[in-house]
Tab-separated table of C-alpha atoms in Angstrom:
chain	number	residue	atom	x	y	z
A	1	MET	CA	23.396	-11.301	86.467
A	2	ALA	CA	24.037	-11.207	90.183
A	3	ASN	CA	23.096	-14.178	92.332
A	4	GLU	CA	19.747	-13.625	93.984
A	5	VAL	CA	19.446	-15.715	97.131
A	6	LYS	CA	16.391	-15.704	99.393
A	7	LEU	CA	15.674	-17.901	102.363
A	8	TYR	CA	12.095	-18.344	103.490
A	9	GLY	CA	12.115	-19.102	107.185
A	10	ALA	CA	11.246	-18.502	110.793
A	11	THR	CA	13.968	-17.767	113.344
A	12	ARG	CA	12.612	-20.273	115.848
A	13	SER	CA	13.116	-23.214	113.512
A	14	PRO	CA	16.211	-25.398	113.938
A	15	PHE	CA	15.719	-26.511	110.329
A	16	VAL	CA	15.849	-22.953	109.041
A	17	CYS	CA	18.901	-22.379	111.250
A	18	ARG	CA	20.765	-25.140	109.392
A	19	ALA	CA	20.358	-23.231	106.151
A	20	VAL	CA	21.341	-19.937	107.793
A	21	ILE	CA	24.520	-21.517	109.189
A	22	ALA	CA	25.463	-22.914	105.773
A	23	LEU	CA	24.879	-19.555	104.076
A	24	ASN	CA	26.930	-17.748	106.737
A	25	LEU	CA	29.682	-20.366	106.610
A	26	LYS	CA	30.089	-19.717	102.897
A	27	GLY	CA	29.718	-15.948	103.306
A	28	ILE	CA	26.733	-15.851	100.933
A	29	LYS	CA	24.651	-12.679	100.815
A	30	TYR	CA	20.987	-13.499	101.053
A	31	GLU	CA	17.624	-12.052	102.003
A	32	LEU	CA	15.727	-13.704	104.868
A	33	VAL	CA	12.016	-13.680	104.126
A	34	VAL	CA	10.361	-14.105	107.500
A	35	GLU	CA	7.286	-16.302	107.371
A	36	ASP	CA	4.386	-16.249	109.788
A	37	LEU	CA	3.776	-19.984	110.017
A	38	SER	CA	0.174	-19.434	111.072
A	39	ASN	CA	-0.396	-17.364	107.919
A	40	LYS	CA	1.943	-18.632	105.219
A	41	SER	CA	2.752	-16.407	102.268
A	42	ALA	CA	1.515	-17.178	98.771
A	43	ASP	CA	5.162	-17.389	97.709
A	44	LEU	CA	5.977	-20.087	100.268
A	45	ILE	CA	3.021	-22.183	99.171
A	46	LYS	CA	4.016	-21.699	95.537
A	47	TYR	CA	7.660	-22.613	96.218
A	48	ASN	CA	6.937	-25.620	98.460
A	49	PRO	CA	3.529	-26.996	97.471
A	50	VAL	CA	4.328	-30.505	98.751
A	51	TYR	CA	5.110	-29.613	102.372
A	52	LYS	CA	4.298	-25.882	102.651
A	53	LYS	CA	7.137	-25.690	105.193
A	54	VAL	CA	10.255	-23.673	105.901
A	55	PRO	CA	13.100	-23.454	105.082
A	56	VAL	CA	12.893	-22.887	101.358
A	57	LEU	CA	15.954	-21.540	99.567
A	58	VAL	CA	15.206	-19.609	96.392
A	59	HIS	CA	18.238	-19.175	94.152
A	60	ASN	CA	17.668	-16.958	91.131
A	61	GLY	CA	13.983	-17.790	91.334
A	62	ASN	CA	14.528	-21.553	91.688
A	63	PRO	CA	13.180	-23.037	94.933
A	64	ILE	CA	14.808	-25.821	96.933
A	65	SER	CA	13.025	-27.366	99.933
A	66	GLU	CA	14.056	-29.718	102.784
A	67	SER	CA	16.910	-28.487	104.963
A	68	LEU	CA	19.381	-31.294	104.213
A	69	VAL	CA	18.756	-30.985	100.464
A	70	ILE	CA	19.359	-27.235	100.833
A	71	LEU	CA	22.644	-27.832	102.686
A	72	GLU	CA	23.964	-30.125	99.964
A	73	TYR	CA	22.875	-27.656	97.272
A	74	ILE	CA	24.657	-24.748	99.010
A	75	ASP	CA	27.808	-26.854	99.317
A	76	GLU	CA	27.770	-27.770	95.633
A	77	VAL	CA	27.036	-24.348	94.224
A	78	TRP	CA	29.277	-22.208	96.405
A	79	ASN	CA	32.931	-22.979	97.031
A	80	GLY	CA	34.815	-21.902	100.126
A	81	VAL	CA	34.424	-23.661	103.467
A	82	PRO	CA	33.373	-27.269	102.685
A	83	ILE	CA	30.244	-28.696	104.308
A	84	LEU	CA	30.484	-32.275	103.047
A	85	PRO	CA	33.682	-34.341	103.080
A	86	GLN	CA	35.468	-34.867	99.769
A	87	ASP	CA	36.002	-38.595	100.152
A	88	ALA	CA	33.027	-40.640	98.912
A	89	TYR	CA	32.992	-42.969	101.920
A	90	GLU	CA	33.286	-40.119	104.437
A	91	LYS	CA	30.520	-38.345	102.534
A	92	ALA	CA	28.300	-41.423	102.836
A	93	GLN	CA	28.983	-41.591	106.568
A	94	ALA	CA	28.100	-37.915	106.962
A	95	ARG	CA	24.836	-38.416	105.061
A	96	PHE	CA	24.041	-41.492	107.177
A	97	TRP	CA	24.461	-39.579	110.453
A	98	ALA	CA	22.528	-36.558	109.206
A	99	LYS	CA	19.665	-38.876	108.229
A	100	PHE	CA	19.852	-40.635	111.596
A	101	MET	CA	19.582	-37.262	113.301
A	102	ASP	CA	16.355	-36.478	111.453
A	103	ASP	CA	14.815	-39.947	111.358
A	104	LYS	CA	15.551	-40.995	114.941
A	105	CYS	CA	16.952	-38.268	117.205
A	106	PHE	CA	14.679	-35.382	116.347
A	107	PRO	CA	11.371	-37.289	116.620
A	108	ALA	CA	12.489	-38.895	119.901
A	109	VAL	CA	13.560	-35.562	121.374
A	110	PHE	CA	10.337	-33.929	120.174
A	111	LYS	CA	8.280	-36.636	121.855
A	112	ALA	CA	10.212	-36.175	125.105
A	113	VAL	CA	9.506	-32.439	124.932
A	114	ILE	CA	5.787	-32.563	124.206
A	115	SER	CA	5.298	-35.170	126.913
A	116	HIS	CA	7.005	-32.811	129.379
A	117	GLY	CA	9.823	-35.219	130.056
A	118	GLU	CA	7.771	-38.376	130.498
A	119	GLU	CA	10.122	-41.143	131.610
A	120	GLN	CA	9.778	-43.552	128.696
A	121	ALA	CA	9.973	-40.755	126.125
A	122	VAL	CA	13.130	-39.368	127.714
A	123	ALA	CA	14.669	-42.840	127.817
A	124	GLU	CA	14.030	-43.274	124.092
A	125	ALA	CA	15.438	-39.833	123.313
A	126	GLN	CA	18.561	-40.622	125.304
A	127	GLU	CA	18.892	-43.978	123.551
A	128	ALA	CA	18.979	-42.165	120.208
A	129	LEU	CA	21.353	-39.473	121.474
A	130	GLN	CA	23.665	-42.161	122.849
A	131	PHE	CA	24.570	-43.116	119.280
A	132	LEU	CA	25.811	-39.556	118.719
A	133	GLU	CA	27.693	-39.599	122.036
A	134	ASN	CA	29.413	-42.843	120.989
A	135	GLU	CA	30.242	-41.494	117.561
A	136	LEU	CA	32.074	-38.544	119.107
A	137	LYS	CA	33.810	-40.807	121.607
A	138	VAL	CA	34.966	-43.217	118.893
A	139	LYS	CA	36.085	-40.411	116.569
A	140	GLY	CA	37.886	-38.578	119.393
A	141	SER	CA	37.440	-35.333	117.473
A	142	LYS	CA	36.162	-31.905	118.402
A	143	PHE	CA	33.330	-31.974	115.875
A	144	PHE	CA	31.510	-34.670	113.901
A	145	GLY	CA	33.408	-33.185	110.971
A	146	GLY	CA	36.776	-33.495	112.717
A	147	ASP	CA	38.598	-30.224	113.418
A	148	ASN	CA	35.923	-28.265	111.594
A	149	ILE	CA	32.148	-28.502	111.485
A	150	ASN	CA	30.468	-30.393	108.679
A	151	LEU	CA	27.008	-31.523	107.539
A	152	VAL	CA	26.506	-33.658	110.644
A	153	ASP	CA	27.329	-30.857	113.092
A	154	ILE	CA	25.011	-28.474	111.248
A	155	THR	CA	22.210	-31.056	111.236
A	156	ALA	CA	22.718	-31.490	114.991
A	157	THR	CA	22.214	-27.768	115.707
A	158	PHE	CA	18.986	-28.569	117.538
A	159	VAL	CA	20.942	-30.792	119.927
A	160	ALA	CA	23.485	-28.068	120.686
A	161	PHE	CA	21.038	-25.219	121.216
A	162	TRP	CA	17.362	-26.088	121.045
A	163	ILE	CA	17.504	-28.884	123.631
A	164	GLY	CA	18.996	-26.567	126.257
A	165	ALA	CA	16.308	-23.941	125.655
A	166	VAL	CA	13.583	-26.560	125.999
A	167	GLU	CA	15.119	-27.975	129.156
A	168	GLU	CA	15.113	-24.536	130.729
A	169	ALA	CA	11.594	-23.679	129.556
A	170	LEU	CA	9.994	-26.866	130.835
A	171	GLY	CA	12.254	-27.727	133.754
A	172	ILE	CA	13.152	-31.105	132.289
A	173	GLU	CA	16.483	-32.809	131.716
A	174	LEU	CA	17.277	-34.431	128.395
A	175	LEU	CA	21.019	-34.115	127.936
A	176	PRO	CA	22.717	-34.296	131.348
A	177	LYS	CA	26.444	-33.657	131.358
A	178	ASP	CA	27.291	-36.796	133.305
A	179	LYS	CA	25.482	-39.045	130.829
A	180	PHE	CA	26.594	-37.147	127.721
A	181	PRO	CA	30.030	-35.632	128.393
A	182	LYS	CA	31.097	-35.676	124.747
A	183	LEU	CA	27.867	-34.191	123.406
A	184	THR	CA	27.959	-31.510	126.111
A	185	GLU	CA	31.520	-30.565	125.213
A	186	TRP	CA	30.646	-30.671	121.506
A	187	SER	CA	27.635	-28.377	122.091
A	188	ASP	CA	29.788	-25.758	123.834
A	189	ASN	CA	32.355	-25.813	121.050
A	190	TYR	CA	29.746	-25.837	118.315
A	191	VAL	CA	27.714	-22.826	119.467
A	192	ASN	CA	30.943	-20.844	119.725
A	193	CYS	CA	31.879	-21.312	116.076
A	194	GLN	CA	31.607	-17.948	114.350
A	195	ALA	CA	29.174	-18.990	111.602
A	196	VAL	CA	26.972	-20.728	114.171
A	197	LYS	CA	27.078	-17.825	116.620
A	198	ASP	CA	26.038	-15.470	113.804
A	199	SER	CA	23.091	-17.698	112.995
A	200	LEU	CA	21.477	-18.753	116.263
A	201	PRO	CA	18.357	-16.949	117.469
A	202	PRO	CA	18.487	-15.321	120.925
A	203	ARG	CA	18.181	-18.093	123.539
A	204	GLU	CA	15.699	-16.189	125.682
A	205	ASN	CA	13.338	-15.943	122.709
A	206	LEU	CA	13.367	-19.702	122.279
A	207	VAL	CA	12.845	-20.288	126.008
A	208	ALA	CA	9.861	-17.928	125.968
A	209	ILE	CA	8.380	-19.630	122.906
A	210	TYR	CA	8.706	-23.067	124.466
A	211	LYS	CA	7.249	-21.945	127.784
A	212	LYS	CA	4.256	-20.625	125.879
A	213	ARG	CA	3.930	-23.551	123.490
A	214	PHE	CA	4.647	-26.514	125.747
A	215	GLY	CA	4.506	-25.136	129.262
A	216	LYS	CA	1.839	-26.398	131.622
A	217	ALA	CA	-0.975	-23.884	132.031
B	1	MET	CA	43.793	-54.932	94.747
B	2	ALA	CA	40.434	-55.772	93.196
B	3	ASP	CA	37.304	-54.067	94.460
B	4	GLU	CA	35.374	-56.214	96.893
B	5	VAL	CA	31.675	-55.377	96.910
B	6	LYS	CA	29.112	-57.154	99.044
B	7	LEU	CA	25.445	-56.369	99.526
B	8	HIS	CA	23.690	-57.673	102.605
B	9	GLY	CA	20.005	-57.966	101.847
B	10	VAL	CA	16.792	-59.891	101.289
B	11	THR	CA	15.224	-60.265	97.859
B	12	GLY	CA	11.774	-59.181	98.989
B	13	SER	CA	12.854	-55.741	100.198
B	14	PRO	CA	12.172	-52.752	97.937
B	15	PHE	CA	15.012	-50.951	99.713
B	16	VAL	CA	17.514	-53.680	98.955
B	17	CYS	CA	16.202	-53.684	95.378
B	18	ARG	CA	17.216	-50.017	95.010
B	19	ALA	CA	20.813	-50.960	95.735
B	20	VAL	CA	20.659	-53.989	93.407
B	21	ILE	CA	19.337	-51.807	90.569
B	22	ALA	CA	22.105	-49.242	91.097
B	23	LEU	CA	24.775	-51.967	91.107
B	24	ASN	CA	23.342	-53.574	87.968
B	25	LEU	CA	22.962	-50.205	86.222
B	26	LYS	CA	26.677	-49.592	86.699
B	27	GLY	CA	27.632	-53.178	85.858
B	28	ILE	CA	29.330	-53.673	89.223
B	29	LYS	CA	30.282	-57.207	90.233
B	30	TYR	CA	29.151	-57.914	93.768
B	31	GLU	CA	28.336	-60.702	96.180
B	32	PHE	CA	24.790	-60.838	97.505
B	33	VAL	CA	24.739	-61.923	101.123
B	34	ALA	CA	21.211	-63.140	101.801
B	35	GLU	CA	20.106	-62.314	105.332
B	36	ASP	CA	17.465	-64.064	107.405
B	37	LEU	CA	15.783	-61.101	109.076
B	38	SER	CA	14.511	-63.276	111.916
B	39	ASN	CA	18.105	-64.360	112.578
B	40	LYS	CA	20.424	-61.561	111.512
B	41	SER	CA	24.059	-62.349	110.880
B	42	ALA	CA	26.793	-61.142	113.208
B	43	ASP	CA	28.218	-59.280	110.227
B	44	LEU	CA	25.005	-57.338	109.632
B	45	LEU	CA	24.850	-56.308	113.283
B	46	LYS	CA	28.489	-55.274	113.137
B	47	TYR	CA	28.053	-53.318	109.903
B	48	ASN	CA	24.774	-51.590	110.834
B	49	PRO	CA	24.631	-51.343	114.629
B	50	VAL	CA	22.310	-48.337	114.565
B	51	TYR	CA	19.420	-49.824	112.575
B	52	LYS	CA	20.379	-53.528	112.159
B	53	LYS	CA	18.603	-53.378	108.794
B	54	VAL	CA	19.204	-54.229	105.168
B	55	PRO	CA	20.482	-53.159	102.719
B	56	VAL	CA	24.088	-52.678	103.793
B	57	LEU	CA	26.712	-52.240	101.099
B	58	VAL	CA	30.206	-53.291	102.110
B	59	HIS	CA	32.923	-51.898	99.838
B	60	ASN	CA	36.406	-53.191	100.558
B	61	GLY	CA	35.309	-53.882	104.128
B	62	ASN	CA	33.695	-50.443	104.611
B	63	PRO	CA	29.954	-50.577	105.363
B	64	ILE	CA	27.366	-48.099	104.109
B	65	SER	CA	23.760	-48.234	105.335
B	66	GLU	CA	20.469	-46.587	104.259
B	67	SER	CA	19.376	-47.305	100.696
B	68	LEU	CA	19.459	-43.729	99.353
B	69	VAL	CA	22.884	-43.125	100.922
B	70	ILE	CA	24.056	-46.353	99.274
B	71	VAL	CA	22.704	-45.345	95.863
B	72	GLU	CA	24.434	-41.935	96.045
B	73	TYR	CA	27.670	-43.629	97.121
B	74	ILE	CA	27.496	-46.042	94.191
B	75	ASP	CA	26.956	-43.131	91.822
B	76	GLU	CA	29.962	-41.257	93.155
B	77	VAL	CA	32.408	-44.145	93.236
B	78	TRP	CA	31.569	-45.877	89.948
B	79	LYS	CA	31.384	-44.048	86.643
B	80	GLY	CA	29.205	-45.188	83.763
B	81	VAL	CA	25.444	-44.705	83.690
B	82	PRO	CA	24.693	-41.647	85.863
B	83	ILE	CA	22.147	-41.989	88.677
B	84	LEU	CA	22.052	-38.377	89.857
B	85	PRO	CA	21.813	-35.378	87.518
B	86	GLN	CA	24.945	-33.343	86.933
B	87	ASP	CA	23.338	-29.933	87.409
B	88	ALA	CA	23.246	-28.849	91.067
B	89	TYR	CA	19.629	-27.665	90.911
B	90	GLU	CA	18.411	-30.800	89.126
B	91	LYS	CA	20.343	-32.843	91.680
B	92	ALA	CA	18.577	-31.015	94.521
B	93	GLN	CA	15.194	-31.675	92.887
B	94	ALA	CA	16.034	-35.381	92.540
B	95	ARG	CA	17.048	-35.585	96.199
B	96	PHE	CA	13.861	-33.743	97.188
B	97	TRP	CA	11.608	-36.164	95.322
B	98	ALA	CA	13.476	-39.216	96.628
B	99	LYS	CA	12.861	-37.846	100.112
B	100	VAL	CA	9.148	-37.254	99.402
B	101	ILE	CA	8.921	-40.871	98.283
B	102	ASP	CA	10.441	-42.131	101.545
B	103	ASP	CA	8.920	-39.597	103.941
B	104	LYS	CA	5.413	-39.305	102.465
B	105	CYS	CA	4.576	-41.931	99.864
B	106	LEU	CA	6.040	-45.041	101.414
B	107	PRO	CA	4.508	-44.675	104.896
B	108	ALA	CA	1.116	-43.804	103.393
B	109	VAL	CA	1.185	-46.773	101.006
B	110	PHE	CA	2.322	-49.076	103.817
B	111	LYS	CA	-0.628	-47.962	105.926
B	112	ALA	CA	-3.038	-48.529	103.050
B	113	VAL	CA	-1.667	-52.046	102.560
B	114	SER	CA	-1.403	-53.076	106.201
B	115	SER	CA	-4.955	-51.820	106.844
B	116	HIS	CA	-6.228	-53.945	103.950
B	117	GLY	CA	-7.254	-50.960	101.900
B	118	GLU	CA	-9.122	-49.050	104.599
B	119	GLU	CA	-10.767	-46.040	102.975
B	120	GLN	CA	-9.018	-43.225	104.828
B	121	ALA	CA	-5.621	-44.901	104.523
B	122	VAL	CA	-6.085	-45.371	100.775
B	123	ALA	CA	-7.181	-41.737	100.408
B	124	GLU	CA	-3.991	-40.605	102.130
B	125	ALA	CA	-1.894	-42.896	99.963
B	126	HIS	CA	-3.563	-41.413	96.885
B	127	GLU	CA	-2.847	-37.917	98.134
B	128	ALA	CA	0.848	-38.745	98.476
B	129	LEU	CA	1.055	-40.560	95.132
B	130	GLN	CA	-0.733	-37.666	93.415
B	131	PHE	CA	2.417	-35.564	93.863
B	132	LEU	CA	4.353	-38.109	91.827
B	133	GLU	CA	1.573	-38.308	89.230
B	134	ASN	CA	1.623	-34.517	88.868
B	135	GLU	CA	5.397	-34.422	88.590
B	136	LEU	CA	5.280	-36.799	85.612
B	137	LYS	CA	2.342	-34.940	84.062
B	138	VAL	CA	3.876	-31.477	84.456
B	139	LYS	CA	7.254	-32.556	83.134
B	140	GLY	CA	5.819	-34.684	80.305
B	141	ILE	CA	8.622	-37.195	80.706
B	142	LYS	CA	8.954	-40.956	80.396
B	143	PHE	CA	10.884	-41.310	83.643
B	144	PHE	CA	11.448	-39.007	86.606
B	145	GLY	CA	14.983	-38.784	85.248
B	146	GLY	CA	13.798	-37.785	81.761
B	147	ASP	CA	14.639	-40.215	78.959
B	148	ASN	CA	16.553	-42.409	81.373
B	149	ILE	CA	15.960	-43.540	84.929
B	150	ASN	CA	17.573	-41.657	87.795
B	151	LEU	CA	17.626	-41.589	91.602
B	152	VAL	CA	13.914	-40.768	91.818
B	153	ASP	CA	12.829	-43.655	89.587
B	154	ILE	CA	14.999	-46.023	91.600
B	155	ALA	CA	13.602	-44.691	94.882
B	156	ALA	CA	10.091	-45.268	93.491
B	157	THR	CA	10.705	-48.949	92.652
B	158	PHE	CA	8.172	-50.016	95.266
B	159	VAL	CA	5.498	-47.977	93.472
B	160	ALA	CA	6.239	-49.692	90.158
B	161	PHE	CA	6.374	-53.250	91.451
B	162	TRP	CA	5.585	-53.753	95.130
B	163	ILE	CA	2.206	-51.987	95.069
B	164	GLY	CA	0.911	-54.234	92.287
B	165	ALA	CA	1.955	-57.372	94.163
B	166	ALA	CA	0.258	-56.139	97.354
B	167	GLU	CA	-2.901	-55.255	95.427
B	168	GLU	CA	-3.107	-58.742	93.965
B	169	ALA	CA	-2.318	-60.448	97.266
B	170	LEU	CA	-4.925	-58.581	99.261
B	171	GLY	CA	-7.551	-57.864	96.625
B	172	ILE	CA	-7.269	-54.104	97.146
B	173	GLU	CA	-6.738	-51.212	94.768
B	174	VAL	CA	-4.184	-48.522	95.561
B	175	LEU	CA	-2.832	-47.391	92.187
B	176	SER	CA	-5.748	-47.462	89.771
B	177	LYS	CA	-4.993	-46.765	86.117
B	178	HIS	CA	-7.739	-44.189	85.643
B	179	LYS	CA	-6.669	-42.173	88.688
B	180	PHE	CA	-2.958	-42.513	88.004
B	181	PRO	CA	-2.481	-42.831	84.231
B	182	LYS	CA	1.014	-41.344	84.246
B	183	LEU	CA	2.279	-43.436	87.157
B	184	THR	CA	0.784	-46.559	85.561
B	185	GLU	CA	2.517	-45.849	82.261
B	186	TRP	CA	5.737	-45.013	84.127
B	187	SER	CA	5.546	-48.304	86.071
B	188	ASP	CA	5.244	-50.328	82.864
B	189	ASN	CA	8.208	-48.549	81.286
B	190	TYR	CA	10.265	-48.708	84.453
B	191	VAL	CA	9.968	-52.430	85.143
B	192	ASN	CA	10.998	-53.086	81.545
B	193	CYS	CA	14.333	-51.307	81.834
B	194	GLN	CA	17.087	-53.887	81.602
B	195	ALA	CA	18.802	-53.078	84.910
B	196	VAL	CA	15.454	-53.050	86.700
B	197	LYS	CA	14.223	-56.296	85.095
B	198	GLU	CA	17.421	-58.037	86.227
B	199	SER	CA	16.970	-56.790	89.765
B	200	LEU	CA	13.325	-57.378	90.623
B	201	PRO	CA	12.367	-60.447	92.638
B	202	PRO	CA	9.841	-62.887	91.082
B	203	ARG	CA	6.388	-61.309	91.352
B	204	GLU	CA	4.725	-64.487	92.580
B	205	ASN	CA	7.137	-64.599	95.528
B	206	LEU	CA	6.133	-61.079	96.536
B	207	VAL	CA	2.435	-61.868	96.180
B	208	ALA	CA	2.889	-64.937	98.378
B	209	PHE	CA	4.809	-62.855	100.903
B	210	PHE	CA	2.082	-60.182	101.078
B	211	LYS	CA	-0.649	-62.823	101.386
B	212	LYS	CA	1.200	-64.407	104.282
B	213	ARG	CA	2.146	-61.203	106.057
B	214	PHE	CA	-0.953	-59.086	105.600
B	215	GLY	CA	-3.657	-61.453	104.376
B	216	LYS	CA	-6.704	-62.057	106.494
B	217	ALA	CA	-6.613	-65.463	108.194
C-alpha cells in the first residue's frame, strides 16, 4: 500500500511551514489540504480535537498534531536528509533550542507585533532573540545545525521570514542588522536553502495579511 | 571512565521529580544536587543560563535542561525499561500528550490552585484534565503507556501527586473522583509504581509548602 500523506494547513502559518519544509527536505509526496481557519473542516476537528489547529499531518489515516512533534515524526519515519542530530546530547540541545523558540521567542515576538512595536514588548522580544544570536556566535556555524539546517533552523523559520514581513507591514523594527548580525546573516542563508525556498509563502501575501490584521485603521 | 550523572533540583518540584523517576526507572546512579531557589548556585546559572531553572541533568559535565528534554535524553542514552514507545506513531502520540500536559493542563491547574479554587479557573482546569480522562477511558488502559508507565505518565506526575497535596493544603477540590474516575484510578496505580514511590517527596512536606505559598493568611 502506498504511503498516503496529507498535511492540513494554511500557507500563512509559520507552524505549517515547518512541516512543509520537513516534507520537502525529505522529498516526500503529500497533499496539502488548505484549511479556512475561520471555518475549520470537520476532518481537522476530528484529527485534532484537543487544539483544533493546523498543522496536522495525516499519515495513512493516522493524525499527528503539534508542529515540533510532526517534525520529529517525519524525521523518524522517512530517511534521507536528517533533521535531528544523531548524537543523543546534540539531539537534546536541538530539542532544548526548539522548545525555547516556541516557549520564549515566539510569544515575545508576537506580543511586540500586536502592540505595534511598543518599546517594552520589543525589548523583551530582543532579549529572547539575543539568546539565538549568541548561540550562533558561539557555534560559529552557518546554521543552528552546523553546515546544514536542522530542527532548530526549521523551528526558527518565523524569525527568518515572518519577522521581516511583519516589520514591513507595520513599519516597526524587531531584528535590526546592527544588533543581530549573526541572525541576519543566518536568515539570508536559511531562506535561500532549496527546501526552504520551495516552502515559503510569497512575502507580499504575508505583508498584506499583516497590514490587514495588525495595521492601524 | 565511569559515567558521572548529577541532577540539580529541589525535592518539591514536579518537574525535577520527572527526571528523578526516569533515573530511578533505569536504575541510574546519580548525585542529587539540592538547589536553594532563592540563592541559586553558580553551577546552576552556568549550566542553565537561559532559564536558570531546575531540573538540570549534568552527564559527564554536559548539561541538559527542560524536564521533558531530560527524560527523552535519559531514555536514549540508557537502555533498560523503555520510557518512549518504539513505534514512531505511538512515540508521536506520547510526545503530543506530554505537550498537552505542559501547555494546557499544568497552567490551568496552577491557576486553579493559585486562585484558591476560583470557579472559572477550576472549570478551565477540569476542561484540560478532561482530555486526559478521555484518553484513559477511550484506550481502556491502566497507564497512559499501557501496562507500564511511559513518558506521558511521567509528565503527568503532578496530576497524580501534586494536585492532591494542593487540594488538602487549600481545602479546594480540583480532581474529584466522581468527575474523574479514570484519572483517580490512574493516580492510585501510578504513585504505587516502585520507581515513582522511590521518587516522590513526602506528601506532608508538599502540603506544608502549598499552605505556606498559597494559603490565605
